[in-house]
mmCIF file of C-alpha atoms in Angstrom:
data_model
loop_
_atom_site.group_PDB
_atom_site.id
_atom_site.type_symbol
_atom_site.label_atom_id
_atom_site.label_comp_id
_atom_site.label_asym_id
_atom_site.label_seq_id
_atom_site.Cartn_x
_atom_site.Cartn_y
_atom_site.Cartn_z
ATOM 1 C CA MET A 1083 72.354 20.763 -40.998
ATOM 2 C CA ARG A 1084 74.806 22.607 -38.920
ATOM 3 C CA ASN A 1085 74.636 23.256 -35.192
ATOM 4 C CA TYR A 1086 74.067 26.986 -35.479
ATOM 5 C CA ASP A 1087 71.089 26.294 -37.828
ATOM 6 C CA LEU A 1088 69.590 23.944 -35.244
ATOM 7 C CA GLU A 1089 70.237 26.512 -32.530
ATOM 8 C CA PHE A 1090 68.494 29.212 -34.621
ATOM 9 C CA LEU A 1091 65.456 26.984 -35.220
ATOM 10 C CA LYS A 1092 65.292 26.180 -31.530
ATOM 11 C CA HIS A 1093 65.333 29.881 -30.524
ATOM 12 C CA PHE A 1094 62.944 30.845 -33.346
ATOM 13 C CA SER A 1095 60.470 28.159 -32.253
ATOM 14 C CA MET A 1096 60.674 29.416 -28.686
ATOM 15 C CA VAL A 1097 59.975 33.021 -29.798
ATOM 16 C CA ILE A 1098 57.007 31.891 -31.943
ATOM 17 C CA GLY A 1099 55.664 29.809 -29.028
ATOM 18 C CA PHE A 1100 56.019 32.783 -26.650
ATOM 19 C CA LEU A 1101 54.203 35.079 -29.119
ATOM 20 C CA MET A 1102 51.396 32.502 -29.451
ATOM 21 C CA LEU A 1103 51.025 32.392 -25.650
ATOM 22 C CA VAL A 1104 50.897 36.220 -25.513
ATOM 23 C CA THR A 1105 48.267 36.232 -28.285
ATOM 24 C CA LEU A 1106 46.135 33.636 -26.488
ATOM 25 C CA GLY A 1107 46.493 35.614 -23.244
ATOM 26 C CA LEU A 1108 45.311 38.810 -24.970
ATOM 27 C CA ILE A 1109 42.359 36.988 -26.529
ATOM 28 C CA GLY A 1110 41.379 35.527 -23.138
ATOM 29 C CA GLY A 1111 41.663 38.961 -21.464
ATOM 30 C CA ALA A 1112 39.508 40.562 -24.170
ATOM 31 C CA LEU A 1113 36.823 37.885 -23.764
ATOM 32 C CA TYR A 1114 36.841 38.365 -19.986
ATOM 33 C CA LEU A 1115 36.469 42.155 -20.292
ATOM 34 C CA HIS A 1116 33.767 41.824 -22.932
ATOM 35 C CA GLY A 1117 31.762 39.522 -20.681
ATOM 36 C CA SER A 1118 32.122 41.668 -17.562
ATOM 37 C CA LEU A 1119 31.102 45.031 -19.083
ATOM 38 C CA PRO A 1120 27.348 45.594 -19.421
ATOM 39 C CA PRO A 1121 26.146 46.195 -22.977
ATOM 40 C CA GLU A 1122 25.040 49.705 -23.881
ATOM 41 C CA VAL A 1123 21.262 50.108 -24.023
ATOM 42 C CA SER A 1124 19.708 52.390 -26.584
ATOM 43 C CA PRO A 1125 17.647 55.184 -24.943
ATOM 44 C CA VAL A 1126 14.815 54.472 -27.368
ATOM 45 C CA ALA A 1127 14.814 50.769 -26.453
ATOM 46 C CA ALA A 1128 14.880 51.665 -22.750
ATOM 47 C CA LYS A 1129 11.827 53.933 -23.107
ATOM 48 C CA GLN A 1130 9.962 51.274 -25.067
ATOM 49 C CA THR A 1131 10.722 48.722 -22.379
ATOM 50 C CA GLU A 1132 9.581 51.080 -19.604
ATOM 51 C CA ALA A 1133 6.340 51.787 -21.456
ATOM 52 C CA ARG A 1134 5.752 48.066 -22.023
ATOM 53 C CA ILE A 1135 6.238 47.088 -18.373
ATOM 54 C CA ALA A 1136 4.522 50.098 -16.820
ATOM 55 C CA PRO A 1137 1.776 49.137 -14.371
ATOM 56 C CA ALA A 1138 -1.721 49.119 -15.814
ATOM 57 C CA GLY A 1139 -3.305 50.381 -12.623
ATOM 58 C CA ALA A 1140 -2.708 51.133 -9.010
ATOM 59 C CA VAL A 1141 -3.808 49.708 -5.694
ATOM 60 C CA TYR A 1142 -5.488 52.053 -3.259
ATOM 61 C CA ALA A 1143 -5.903 50.795 0.304
ATOM 62 C CA GLY A 1144 -7.079 52.537 3.446
ATOM 63 C CA ALA A 1145 -7.305 56.276 4.082
ATOM 64 C CA THR A 1146 -4.006 56.980 2.332
ATOM 65 C CA GLY A 1147 -5.186 55.015 -0.681
ATOM 66 C CA ALA A 1148 -8.503 56.862 -0.792
ATOM 67 C CA ALA A 1149 -6.684 60.197 -0.816
ATOM 68 C CA ALA A 1150 -4.359 58.981 -3.567
ATOM 69 C CA GLN A 1151 -7.330 57.709 -5.570
ATOM 70 C CA ALA A 1152 -9.157 61.035 -5.212
ATOM 71 C CA ALA A 1153 -6.021 62.891 -6.304
ATOM 72 C CA ALA A 1154 -5.625 60.603 -9.323
ATOM 73 C CA GLN A 1155 -9.255 61.133 -10.337
ATOM 74 C CA ALA A 1156 -8.907 64.900 -9.937
ATOM 75 C CA ALA A 1157 -5.752 64.879 -12.061
ATOM 76 C CA ALA A 1158 -7.490 62.829 -14.761
ATOM 77 C CA LEU A 1159 -10.472 65.203 -14.815
ATOM 78 C CA ALA A 1160 -8.175 68.224 -14.953
ATOM 79 C CA ALA A 1161 -6.224 66.712 -17.834
ATOM 80 C CA ALA A 1162 -9.436 65.893 -19.715
ATOM 81 C CA SER A 1163 -10.930 69.336 -19.167
ATOM 82 C CA ALA A 1164 -7.682 71.055 -20.157
ATOM 83 C CA GLN A 1165 -7.950 69.570 -23.619
ATOM 84 C CA GLN A 1166 -10.739 71.314 -25.458
ATOM 85 C CA ALA A 1167 -11.763 69.268 -28.421
ATOM 86 C CA TYR A 1168 -11.687 70.877 -31.852
ATOM 87 C CA GLY A 1169 -10.421 74.191 -30.494
ATOM 88 C CA GLY A 1170 -13.519 74.657 -28.344
ATOM 89 C CA THR A 1171 -15.758 75.236 -31.371
ATOM 90 C CA LEU A 1172 -19.498 75.229 -30.818
ATOM 91 C CA ASP A 1173 -20.213 74.467 -34.482
ATOM 92 C CA GLY A 1174 -22.086 71.168 -34.325
ATOM 93 C CA GLY A 1175 -21.367 70.481 -38.000
ATOM 94 C CA VAL A 1176 -17.598 70.566 -37.422
ATOM 95 C CA ILE A 1177 -17.819 68.212 -34.444
ATOM 96 C CA TYR A 1178 -20.181 65.896 -36.329
ATOM 97 C CA GLN A 1179 -17.829 65.698 -39.323
ATOM 98 C CA ASN A 1180 -14.761 65.058 -37.151
ATOM 99 C CA LEU A 1181 -16.220 62.679 -34.574
ATOM 100 C CA CYS A 1182 -19.876 61.719 -34.755
ATOM 101 C CA GLY A 1183 -20.127 61.128 -38.498
ATOM 102 C CA ALA A 1184 -17.903 58.059 -38.280
ATOM 103 C CA CYS A 1185 -20.774 56.119 -36.694
ATOM 104 C CA HIS A 1186 -23.911 58.133 -37.446
ATOM 105 C CA THR A 1187 -23.317 58.342 -41.211
ATOM 106 C CA ASN A 1188 -23.201 54.575 -41.759
ATOM 107 C CA GLY A 1189 -25.026 53.283 -38.675
ATOM 108 C CA VAL A 1190 -21.941 51.682 -37.131
ATOM 109 C CA GLY A 1191 -22.689 50.054 -33.753
ATOM 110 C CA LYS A 1192 -26.405 50.476 -34.499
ATOM 111 C CA ALA A 1193 -26.039 54.261 -34.289
ATOM 112 C CA PRO A 1194 -29.042 56.105 -35.715
ATOM 113 C CA THR A 1195 -28.378 57.759 -39.063
ATOM 114 C CA LEU A 1196 -29.560 61.283 -39.805
ATOM 115 C CA THR A 1197 -32.849 60.119 -41.266
ATOM 116 C CA ALA A 1198 -36.396 60.351 -39.958
ATOM 117 C CA ALA A 1199 -36.431 56.570 -39.531
ATOM 118 C CA GLY A 1200 -33.127 56.613 -37.638
ATOM 119 C CA PHE A 1201 -33.742 59.548 -35.313
ATOM 120 C CA GLY A 1202 -37.550 59.608 -35.197
ATOM 121 C CA ALA A 1203 -38.094 57.500 -32.065
ATOM 122 C CA ARG A 1204 -35.083 59.016 -30.317
ATOM 123 C CA ALA A 1205 -36.108 62.601 -31.044
ATOM 124 C CA ALA A 1206 -39.513 61.864 -29.520
ATOM 125 C CA LYS A 1207 -37.799 61.226 -26.153
ATOM 126 C CA GLY A 1208 -36.766 64.885 -26.021
ATOM 127 C CA LYS A 1209 -33.532 66.808 -26.274
ATOM 128 C CA GLU A 1210 -32.659 66.414 -22.605
ATOM 129 C CA THR A 1211 -32.622 62.617 -22.950
ATOM 130 C CA LEU A 1212 -30.482 62.867 -26.087
ATOM 131 C CA TYR A 1213 -28.085 65.233 -24.307
ATOM 132 C CA LYS A 1214 -27.874 62.865 -21.340
ATOM 133 C CA HIS A 1215 -27.189 59.825 -23.524
ATOM 134 C CA ALA A 1216 -24.552 61.722 -25.520
ATOM 135 C CA ILE A 1217 -22.773 62.913 -22.359
ATOM 136 C CA GLU A 1218 -23.022 59.800 -20.183
ATOM 137 C CA GLY A 1219 -23.133 57.149 -22.887
ATOM 138 C CA PHE A 1220 -25.947 54.728 -23.605
ATOM 139 C CA THR A 1221 -26.518 51.076 -24.443
ATOM 140 C CA GLY A 1222 -29.813 50.595 -26.209
ATOM 141 C CA PRO A 1223 -32.186 47.640 -25.895
ATOM 142 C CA ASP A 1224 -31.300 46.614 -29.466
ATOM 143 C CA GLY A 1225 -27.593 46.427 -28.612
ATOM 144 C CA GLY A 1226 -26.676 49.854 -29.945
ATOM 145 C CA VAL A 1227 -23.827 51.546 -28.098
ATOM 146 C CA MET A 1228 -23.130 55.259 -27.644
ATOM 147 C CA PRO A 1229 -19.833 55.873 -25.821
ATOM 148 C CA PRO A 1230 -19.695 58.748 -23.307
ATOM 149 C CA LYS A 1231 -19.059 62.026 -25.122
ATOM 150 C CA GLY A 1232 -18.821 60.103 -28.369
ATOM 151 C CA GLY A 1233 -15.514 58.642 -27.222
ATOM 152 C CA ASN A 1234 -13.810 62.054 -26.871
ATOM 153 C CA PRO A 1235 -13.534 63.121 -23.205
ATOM 154 C CA GLY A 1236 -12.286 66.544 -24.305
ATOM 155 C CA LEU A 1237 -15.777 67.574 -25.472
ATOM 156 C CA THR A 1238 -17.590 70.025 -23.247
ATOM 157 C CA GLU A 1239 -21.291 69.779 -22.491
ATOM 158 C CA GLU A 1240 -21.880 72.900 -24.589
ATOM 159 C CA GLN A 1241 -20.179 71.252 -27.566
ATOM 160 C CA ILE A 1242 -22.304 68.136 -27.137
ATOM 161 C CA HIS A 1243 -25.497 70.208 -26.909
ATOM 162 C CA ALA A 1244 -24.511 72.107 -30.066
ATOM 163 C CA THR A 1245 -23.787 68.862 -31.918
ATOM 164 C CA VAL A 1246 -27.039 67.179 -30.855
ATOM 165 C CA ASP A 1247 -28.949 70.312 -31.889
ATOM 166 C CA TRP A 1248 -27.139 70.310 -35.259
ATOM 167 C CA MET A 1249 -27.933 66.629 -35.803
ATOM 168 C CA LEU A 1250 -31.628 67.125 -35.007
ATOM 169 C CA ALA A 1251 -31.775 70.131 -37.342
ATOM 170 C CA ASN A 1252 -30.236 68.085 -40.163
ATOM 171 C CA VAL A 1253 -32.414 64.971 -39.928
ATOM 172 C CA LYS A 1254 -33.674 64.217 -43.435
#
């Protein structure tokens, strides 16, 4: 080998070594930047996380807490009354088919079915008692459970009265 060939190899090796150092420097800089920038969070994932970690309740203490609790209860009642169930219909048959029939057709939760045996003893207590139990809810001595307003807080008292009347009229 001649001297100028050795000189070329020497310079070529130095250029390759320099380029390798530059490449390693760029890789290190990219890793540093990647680690220091926060990852982008999907808006959908952020909303799901917020919903998952939202507080289940609130603490009300003292006079300020009592006022906040009263305001929260008033807001909940306003929201419930603003939603009229089933378009505000007073057709007891429609409400029964959409809500009450789920339990009273098959006797789920020991609910009385629309038969003389099922409703006989309850009808003897009078309509006012049936209205009260339908509005406020009721747990019977046999373990039967009637949730308040059948589980739909959007029902008005008039709708409940119409539904109870419809059920009593359709007892077989």
